[in-house]
Amino acid sequence: MTALAASLAALLALAATGAAQPRPLIFPGARGPGHGKRIVLIAADQEYRSEESIPALAQILATRHGFHCTVLFTVNPQTGRPDPNTIDNLPGLEALRRADLLILFARWLELPDAQMKEIVDYTNSGRPIVALRTSTHPFNYLKHPESPYAKYSYNNKQWAGGYGRQVLGETWINHYGAHQKQSTRGVIVPGMERHPILRGVHGLWGESDVYQITTLAGDSQPLVMGQVLASMDPASAPDPAKQLMPIAWTKTYTGDSGKPDRIFTTTMGHVMDFRNQAFRRMLVNACYWAVGLEKKISPTGSVEFAGPFEPHPIGVRSVTP
């Protein structure tokens, strides 16, 4: 059994003992440039298997780079077990109070106010965020539109586009490439080749289809454009009917503290994307950049998995809409 599998098994076993909530999954940082920095990673989507990819990423960051990583999952309050289908319970968010970085992979959550407050307080604090795929639409308040956090919904009209657009740069628009039929080749934006996040990033490809983008909000700076390929084969030709769309960008967001957050967002994040070394390197580099360690980014630093990575096929596991 791999270290990751053992950790997940221990987490589930703890839930089976009758504990109200399982403990977070924690990977203490080994030696490395990130030693002393704390990352909280949220795995809370119902489609792209973040419950598999995000712990694997945490292991890379902890084992290969020294970051202390805490992984949080949505938890079924009836069973006390991690459950991607649960959208209204994400325990352990108080870990954000000590965090140096938030890695967010969420989709259409409607959290209780006390839990949501932890995310909003972190976002307003000036500390950085690395966001993946469905995090352009992380919240959707349907049952409790009276909540003070309802404005963070992905389709909010008053705070246009909610958390996704206002904080990260864009909200959910549509699939641009054909979902699970057309893959994505990353094309570095001319002039961005020397950006620290792209150091050593070559051959970026993934099974994620390209998300549609309207215009990126605020001071968003595209780093990588997504080229829609005709099939799921990385060697396939580009779809001539599809233009390039931003799939990775940086941004700042300034909340109540008056301190700007460093933001990196990518609309890639399909669990199979993590098998692409360039994608993993881009994410690891983004974490270094986010916490101000860009001078420590090595183009050849290890981004290999800390154990076997055998992801399951993706698929929506029920959420409305």
mmCIF file of N, CA and C in Angstrom, residues 118-215:
data_model
loop_
_atom_site.group_PDB
_atom_site.id
_atom_site.type_symbol
_atom_site.label_atom_id
_atom_site.label_comp_id
_atom_site.label_asym_id
_atom_site.label_seq_id
_atom_site.Cartn_x
_atom_site.Cartn_y
_atom_site.Cartn_z
ATOM 1 N N GLU A 118 -14.303 31.276 7.229
ATOM 2 C CA GLU A 118 -12.872 30.968 7.262
ATOM 3 C C GLU A 118 -12.236 31.185 5.889
ATOM 4 N N ILE A 119 -12.943 30.773 4.818
ATOM 5 C CA ILE A 119 -12.414 30.967 3.467
ATOM 6 C C ILE A 119 -12.380 32.442 3.106
ATOM 7 N N VAL A 120 -13.446 33.160 3.439
ATOM 8 C CA VAL A 120 -13.512 34.584 3.108
ATOM 9 C C VAL A 120 -12.483 35.374 3.908
ATOM 10 N N ASP A 121 -12.331 35.049 5.190
ATOM 11 C CA ASP A 121 -11.326 35.736 6.002
ATOM 12 C C ASP A 121 -9.934 35.518 5.426
ATOM 13 N N TYR A 122 -9.660 34.287 5.012
ATOM 14 C CA TYR A 122 -8.359 34.020 4.391
ATOM 15 C C TYR A 122 -8.206 34.847 3.105
ATOM 16 N N THR A 123 -9.231 34.822 2.254
ATOM 17 C CA THR A 123 -9.180 35.533 0.977
ATOM 18 C C THR A 123 -8.950 37.026 1.178
ATOM 19 N N ASN A 124 -9.537 37.588 2.230
ATOM 20 C CA ASN A 124 -9.401 39.024 2.496
ATOM 21 C C ASN A 124 -8.100 39.390 3.190
ATOM 22 N N SER A 125 -7.308 38.397 3.558
ATOM 23 C CA SER A 125 -6.134 38.651 4.398
ATOM 24 C C SER A 125 -4.896 39.096 3.635
ATOM 25 N N GLY A 126 -4.907 38.942 2.312
ATOM 26 C CA GLY A 126 -3.728 39.272 1.531
ATOM 27 C C GLY A 126 -2.825 38.086 1.259
ATOM 28 N N ARG A 127 -3.228 36.903 1.711
ATOM 29 C CA ARG A 127 -2.416 35.709 1.467
ATOM 30 C C ARG A 127 -2.810 35.054 0.140
ATOM 31 N N PRO A 128 -1.917 34.254 -0.436
ATOM 32 C CA PRO A 128 -2.096 33.800 -1.824
ATOM 33 C C PRO A 128 -3.033 32.607 -1.981
ATOM 34 N N ILE A 129 -3.469 32.424 -3.242
ATOM 35 C CA ILE A 129 -4.373 31.333 -3.616
ATOM 36 C C ILE A 129 -3.905 30.732 -4.930
ATOM 37 N N VAL A 130 -3.876 29.416 -4.989
ATOM 38 C CA VAL A 130 -3.693 28.677 -6.237
ATOM 39 C C VAL A 130 -4.990 27.918 -6.469
ATOM 40 N N ALA A 131 -5.642 28.159 -7.607
ATOM 41 C CA ALA A 131 -6.980 27.615 -7.858
ATOM 42 C C ALA A 131 -6.996 26.781 -9.130
ATOM 43 N N LEU A 132 -7.750 25.672 -9.079
ATOM 44 C CA LEU A 132 -7.813 24.745 -10.203
ATOM 45 C C LEU A 132 -9.231 24.565 -10.718
ATOM 46 N N ARG A 133 -9.332 24.421 -12.026
ATOM 47 C CA ARG A 133 -10.498 23.962 -12.787
ATOM 48 C C ARG A 133 -11.844 24.540 -12.326
ATOM 49 N N THR A 134 -12.619 23.759 -11.572
ATOM 50 C CA THR A 134 -13.963 24.174 -11.193
ATOM 51 C C THR A 134 -13.985 25.256 -10.130
ATOM 52 N N SER A 135 -12.819 25.666 -9.671
ATOM 53 C CA SER A 135 -12.782 26.757 -8.692
ATOM 54 C C SER A 135 -13.198 28.088 -9.297
ATOM 55 N N THR A 136 -13.358 28.143 -10.619
ATOM 56 C CA THR A 136 -13.980 29.334 -11.204
ATOM 57 C C THR A 136 -15.443 29.443 -10.779
ATOM 58 N N HIS A 137 -16.030 28.325 -10.336
ATOM 59 C CA HIS A 137 -17.423 28.333 -9.842
ATOM 60 C C HIS A 137 -17.495 27.515 -8.556
ATOM 61 N N PRO A 138 -16.827 27.985 -7.490
ATOM 62 C CA PRO A 138 -16.716 27.177 -6.275
ATOM 63 C C PRO A 138 -17.946 27.205 -5.384
ATOM 64 N N PHE A 139 -18.789 28.235 -5.503
ATOM 65 C CA PHE A 139 -19.916 28.391 -4.577
ATOM 66 C C PHE A 139 -21.209 28.646 -5.341
ATOM 67 N N ASN A 140 -22.310 28.129 -4.772
ATOM 68 C CA ASN A 140 -23.621 28.305 -5.394
ATOM 69 C C ASN A 140 -24.674 28.225 -4.302
ATOM 70 N N TYR A 141 -25.154 29.381 -3.856
ATOM 71 C CA TYR A 141 -26.105 29.434 -2.748
ATOM 72 C C TYR A 141 -27.529 29.349 -3.282
ATOM 73 N N LEU A 142 -28.109 28.138 -3.216
ATOM 74 C CA LEU A 142 -29.473 27.899 -3.667
ATOM 75 C C LEU A 142 -30.455 27.795 -2.504
ATOM 76 N N LYS A 143 -30.064 27.070 -1.457
ATOM 77 C CA LYS A 143 -30.963 26.863 -0.319
ATOM 78 C C LYS A 143 -30.987 28.054 0.624
ATOM 79 N N HIS A 144 -29.903 28.817 0.644
ATOM 80 C CA HIS A 144 -29.797 29.922 1.605
ATOM 81 C C HIS A 144 -29.385 31.220 0.904
ATOM 82 N N PRO A 145 -30.245 31.739 0.050
ATOM 83 C CA PRO A 145 -29.899 32.991 -0.634
ATOM 84 C C PRO A 145 -29.804 34.177 0.324
ATOM 85 N N GLU A 146 -30.315 34.004 1.557
ATOM 86 C CA GLU A 146 -30.232 35.072 2.555
ATOM 87 C C GLU A 146 -28.864 35.140 3.222
ATOM 88 N N SER A 147 -28.015 34.148 2.993
ATOM 89 C CA SER A 147 -26.702 34.114 3.621
ATOM 90 C C SER A 147 -25.889 35.345 3.212
ATOM 91 N N PRO A 148 -25.108 35.904 4.138
ATOM 92 C CA PRO A 148 -24.243 37.028 3.765
ATOM 93 C C PRO A 148 -23.178 36.634 2.754
ATOM 94 N N TYR A 149 -23.032 35.319 2.535
ATOM 95 C CA TYR A 149 -22.015 34.841 1.599
ATOM 96 C C TYR A 149 -22.617 34.442 0.252
ATOM 97 N N ALA A 150 -23.902 34.691 0.066
ATOM 98 C CA ALA A 150 -24.554 34.330 -1.194
ATOM 99 C C ALA A 150 -23.956 35.093 -2.376
ATOM 100 N N LYS A 151 -23.376 36.248 -2.129
ATOM 101 C CA LYS A 151 -22.802 37.028 -3.231
ATOM 102 C C LYS A 151 -21.613 36.325 -3.876
ATOM 103 N N TYR A 152 -21.061 35.319 -3.189
ATOM 104 C CA TYR A 152 -19.931 34.584 -3.740
ATOM 105 C C TYR A 152 -20.365 33.513 -4.746
ATOM 106 N N SER A 153 -21.682 33.330 -4.936
ATOM 107 C CA SER A 153 -22.179 32.374 -5.923
ATOM 108 C C SER A 153 -21.652 32.707 -7.310
ATOM 109 N N TYR A 154 -21.415 31.673 -8.089
ATOM 110 C CA TYR A 154 -20.772 31.835 -9.399
ATOM 111 C C TYR A 154 -21.582 32.706 -10.358
ATOM 112 N N ASN A 155 -22.906 32.766 -10.172
ATOM 113 C CA ASN A 155 -23.768 33.502 -11.099
ATOM 114 C C ASN A 155 -24.356 34.762 -10.477
ATOM 115 N N ASN A 156 -23.743 35.248 -9.402
ATOM 116 C CA ASN A 156 -24.271 36.441 -8.741
ATOM 117 C C ASN A 156 -24.213 37.642 -9.680
ATOM 118 N N LYS A 157 -25.279 38.426 -9.662
ATOM 119 C CA LYS A 157 -25.350 39.578 -10.573
ATOM 120 C C LYS A 157 -24.808 40.850 -9.926
ATOM 121 N N GLN A 158 -25.050 41.027 -8.608
ATOM 122 C CA GLN A 158 -24.585 42.247 -7.955
ATOM 123 C C GLN A 158 -23.059 42.276 -7.846
ATOM 124 N N TRP A 159 -22.476 41.169 -7.373
ATOM 125 C CA TRP A 159 -21.012 41.033 -7.326
ATOM 126 C C TRP A 159 -20.662 40.128 -8.496
ATOM 127 N N ALA A 160 -20.626 40.719 -9.679
ATOM 128 C CA ALA A 160 -20.681 39.979 -10.942
ATOM 129 C C ALA A 160 -19.736 38.786 -11.000
ATOM 130 N N GLY A 161 -20.344 37.610 -11.168
ATOM 131 C CA GLY A 161 -19.551 36.392 -11.300
ATOM 132 C C GLY A 161 -19.076 35.811 -9.998
ATOM 133 N N GLY A 162 -19.423 36.447 -8.873
ATOM 134 C CA GLY A 162 -19.091 35.904 -7.565
ATOM 135 C C GLY A 162 -17.613 35.713 -7.319
ATOM 136 N N TYR A 163 -17.299 34.752 -6.459
ATOM 137 C CA TYR A 163 -15.912 34.515 -6.033
ATOM 138 C C TYR A 163 -15.007 34.200 -7.228
ATOM 139 N N GLY A 164 -15.518 33.373 -8.150
ATOM 140 C CA GLY A 164 -14.690 32.977 -9.278
ATOM 141 C C GLY A 164 -14.186 34.153 -10.077
ATOM 142 N N ARG A 165 -15.085 35.029 -10.482
ATOM 143 C CA ARG A 165 -14.667 36.153 -11.330
ATOM 144 C C ARG A 165 -13.978 37.248 -10.525
ATOM 145 N N GLN A 166 -14.555 37.601 -9.383
ATOM 146 C CA GLN A 166 -14.019 38.720 -8.620
ATOM 147 C C GLN A 166 -12.650 38.413 -8.015
ATOM 148 N N VAL A 167 -12.485 37.213 -7.490
ATOM 149 C CA VAL A 167 -11.233 36.864 -6.805
ATOM 150 C C VAL A 167 -10.239 36.213 -7.756
ATOM 151 N N LEU A 168 -10.727 35.243 -8.543
ATOM 152 C CA LEU A 168 -9.816 34.419 -9.341
ATOM 153 C C LEU A 168 -9.668 34.880 -10.786
ATOM 154 N N GLY A 169 -10.654 35.633 -11.314
ATOM 155 C CA GLY A 169 -10.503 36.161 -12.664
ATOM 156 C C GLY A 169 -11.597 35.801 -13.636
ATOM 157 N N GLU A 170 -12.318 34.680 -13.410
ATOM 158 C CA GLU A 170 -13.413 34.304 -14.287
ATOM 159 C C GLU A 170 -14.335 33.331 -13.559
ATOM 160 N N THR A 171 -15.598 33.330 -13.955
ATOM 161 C CA THR A 171 -16.582 32.401 -13.421
ATOM 162 C C THR A 171 -16.862 31.315 -14.457
ATOM 163 N N TRP A 172 -17.808 30.431 -14.151
ATOM 164 C CA TRP A 172 -18.193 29.381 -15.087
ATOM 165 C C TRP A 172 -18.954 29.988 -16.257
ATOM 166 N N ILE A 173 -18.485 29.691 -17.462
ATOM 167 C CA ILE A 173 -19.169 30.134 -18.680
ATOM 168 C C ILE A 173 -19.699 28.929 -19.438
ATOM 169 N N ASN A 174 -18.769 28.055 -19.874
ATOM 170 C CA ASN A 174 -19.179 26.889 -20.644
ATOM 171 C C ASN A 174 -17.957 26.043 -20.962
ATOM 172 N N HIS A 175 -18.199 24.810 -21.412
ATOM 173 C CA HIS A 175 -17.131 24.029 -22.034
ATOM 174 C C HIS A 175 -16.926 24.598 -23.434
ATOM 175 N N TYR A 176 -15.676 24.878 -23.772
ATOM 176 C CA TYR A 176 -15.366 25.396 -25.107
ATOM 177 C C TYR A 176 -14.926 24.241 -26.007
ATOM 178 N N GLY A 177 -13.956 23.468 -25.546
ATOM 179 C CA GLY A 177 -13.667 22.213 -26.212
ATOM 180 C C GLY A 177 -14.747 21.203 -25.847
ATOM 181 N N ALA A 178 -14.942 20.194 -26.682
ATOM 182 C CA ALA A 178 -15.959 19.174 -26.416
ATOM 183 C C ALA A 178 -15.516 18.323 -25.225
ATOM 184 N N HIS A 179 -16.353 18.259 -24.209
ATOM 185 C CA HIS A 179 -16.004 17.596 -22.954
ATOM 186 C C HIS A 179 -15.749 16.108 -23.168
ATOM 187 N N GLN A 180 -14.581 15.659 -22.753
ATOM 188 C CA GLN A 180 -14.144 14.266 -22.842
ATOM 189 C C GLN A 180 -14.003 13.775 -24.283
ATOM 190 N N LYS A 181 -13.970 14.717 -25.207
ATOM 191 C CA LYS A 181 -13.744 14.370 -26.614
ATOM 192 C C LYS A 181 -12.580 15.152 -27.205
ATOM 193 N N GLN A 182 -12.327 16.350 -26.668
ATOM 194 C CA GLN A 182 -11.238 17.191 -27.162
ATOM 195 C C GLN A 182 -10.345 17.578 -25.990
ATOM 196 N N SER A 183 -9.069 17.299 -26.128
ATOM 197 C CA SER A 183 -8.116 17.597 -25.056
ATOM 198 C C SER A 183 -7.478 18.967 -25.276
ATOM 199 N N THR A 184 -6.515 19.297 -24.422
ATOM 200 C CA THR A 184 -5.934 20.642 -24.398
ATOM 201 C C THR A 184 -4.417 20.596 -24.503
ATOM 202 N N ARG A 185 -3.891 21.380 -25.412
ATOM 203 C CA ARG A 185 -2.438 21.615 -25.492
ATOM 204 C C ARG A 185 -2.167 23.019 -24.974
ATOM 205 N N GLY A 186 -1.216 23.146 -24.067
ATOM 206 C CA GLY A 186 -0.863 24.452 -23.530
ATOM 207 C C GLY A 186 0.125 25.176 -24.416
ATOM 208 N N VAL A 187 -0.191 26.420 -24.742
ATOM 209 C CA VAL A 187 0.676 27.265 -25.564
ATOM 210 C C VAL A 187 1.076 28.475 -24.724
ATOM 211 N N ILE A 188 2.361 28.620 -24.443
ATOM 212 C CA ILE A 188 2.824 29.723 -23.605
ATOM 213 C C ILE A 188 2.620 31.053 -24.326
ATOM 214 N N VAL A 189 2.079 32.014 -23.623
ATOM 215 C CA VAL A 189 1.845 33.348 -24.183
ATOM 216 C C VAL A 189 3.182 33.989 -24.539
ATOM 217 N N PRO A 190 3.328 34.511 -25.752
ATOM 218 C CA PRO A 190 4.583 35.163 -26.114
ATOM 219 C C PRO A 190 4.971 36.252 -25.105
ATOM 220 N N GLY A 191 6.208 36.210 -24.670
ATOM 221 C CA GLY A 191 6.698 37.156 -23.672
ATOM 222 C C GLY A 191 6.630 36.631 -22.256
ATOM 223 N N MET A 192 5.910 35.517 -22.044
ATOM 224 C CA MET A 192 5.768 34.935 -20.709
ATOM 225 C C MET A 192 6.695 33.733 -20.486
ATOM 226 N N GLU A 193 7.533 33.441 -21.471
ATOM 227 C CA GLU A 193 8.388 32.256 -21.389
ATOM 228 C C GLU A 193 9.285 32.262 -20.159
ATOM 229 N N ARG A 194 9.672 33.432 -19.696
ATOM 230 C CA ARG A 194 10.589 33.537 -18.565
ATOM 231 C C ARG A 194 9.881 33.722 -17.220
ATOM 232 N N HIS A 195 8.567 33.652 -17.234
ATOM 233 C CA HIS A 195 7.856 33.799 -15.959
ATOM 234 C C HIS A 195 8.234 32.641 -15.041
ATOM 235 N N PRO A 196 8.455 32.920 -13.745
ATOM 236 C CA PRO A 196 8.885 31.851 -12.829
ATOM 237 C C PRO A 196 7.960 30.638 -12.796
ATOM 238 N N ILE A 197 6.656 30.857 -12.963
ATOM 239 C CA ILE A 197 5.709 29.740 -12.915
ATOM 240 C C ILE A 197 5.917 28.783 -14.083
ATOM 241 N N LEU A 198 6.494 29.281 -15.179
ATOM 242 C CA LEU A 198 6.677 28.456 -16.369
ATOM 243 C C LEU A 198 8.099 27.923 -16.495
ATOM 244 N N ARG A 199 8.900 28.113 -15.471
ATOM 245 C CA ARG A 199 10.280 27.646 -15.509
ATOM 246 C C ARG A 199 10.327 26.119 -15.610
ATOM 247 N N GLY A 200 10.887 25.622 -16.691
ATOM 248 C CA GLY A 200 10.992 24.181 -16.894
ATOM 249 C C GLY A 200 9.712 23.524 -17.376
ATOM 250 N N VAL A 201 8.692 24.314 -17.712
ATOM 251 C CA VAL A 201 7.404 23.761 -18.154
ATOM 252 C C VAL A 201 7.434 23.592 -19.676
ATOM 253 N N HIS A 202 7.463 22.338 -20.111
ATOM 254 C CA HIS A 202 7.506 22.014 -21.542
ATOM 255 C C HIS A 202 6.578 20.830 -21.810
ATOM 256 N N GLY A 203 5.827 20.914 -22.872
ATOM 257 C CA GLY A 203 4.948 19.809 -23.243
ATOM 258 C C GLY A 203 3.686 19.736 -22.412
ATOM 259 N N LEU A 204 3.084 20.889 -22.130
ATOM 260 C CA LEU A 204 1.876 20.926 -21.311
ATOM 261 C C LEU A 204 0.680 20.413 -22.113
ATOM 262 N N TRP A 205 0.057 19.369 -21.586
ATOM 263 C CA TRP A 205 -1.105 18.762 -22.234
ATOM 264 C C TRP A 205 -1.963 18.093 -21.172
ATOM 265 N N GLY A 206 -3.256 18.029 -21.436
ATOM 266 C CA GLY A 206 -4.120 17.338 -20.495
ATOM 267 C C GLY A 206 -5.441 16.950 -21.112
ATOM 268 N N GLU A 207 -6.128 16.025 -20.434
ATOM 269 C CA GLU A 207 -7.439 15.574 -20.892
ATOM 270 C C GLU A 207 -8.538 16.591 -20.599
ATOM 271 N N SER A 208 -8.233 17.607 -19.801
ATOM 272 C CA SER A 208 -9.198 18.694 -19.601
ATOM 273 C C SER A 208 -9.571 19.292 -20.945
ATOM 274 N N ASP A 209 -10.867 19.500 -21.162
ATOM 275 C CA ASP A 209 -11.243 20.322 -22.301
ATOM 276 C C ASP A 209 -11.076 21.785 -21.909
ATOM 277 N N VAL A 210 -10.866 22.635 -22.886
ATOM 278 C CA VAL A 210 -10.691 24.063 -22.640
ATOM 279 C C VAL A 210 -12.012 24.662 -22.168
ATOM 280 N N TYR A 211 -11.961 25.431 -21.075
ATOM 281 C CA TYR A 211 -13.131 26.193 -20.622
ATOM 282 C C TYR A 211 -13.242 27.481 -21.428
ATOM 283 N N GLN A 212 -14.473 27.896 -21.672
ATOM 284 C CA GLN A 212 -14.694 29.180 -22.324
ATOM 285 C C GLN A 212 -14.424 30.310 -21.347
ATOM 286 N N ILE A 213 -13.808 31.364 -21.850
ATOM 287 C CA ILE A 213 -13.506 32.568 -21.072
ATOM 288 C C ILE A 213 -14.149 33.755 -21.792
ATOM 289 N N THR A 214 -14.767 34.655 -21.030
ATOM 290 C CA THR A 214 -15.270 35.889 -21.651
ATOM 291 C C THR A 214 -14.085 36.856 -21.724
ATOM 292 N N THR A 215 -13.902 37.643 -20.695
ATOM 293 C CA THR A 215 -12.685 38.437 -20.508
ATOM 294 C C THR A 215 -12.220 38.192 -19.078
#
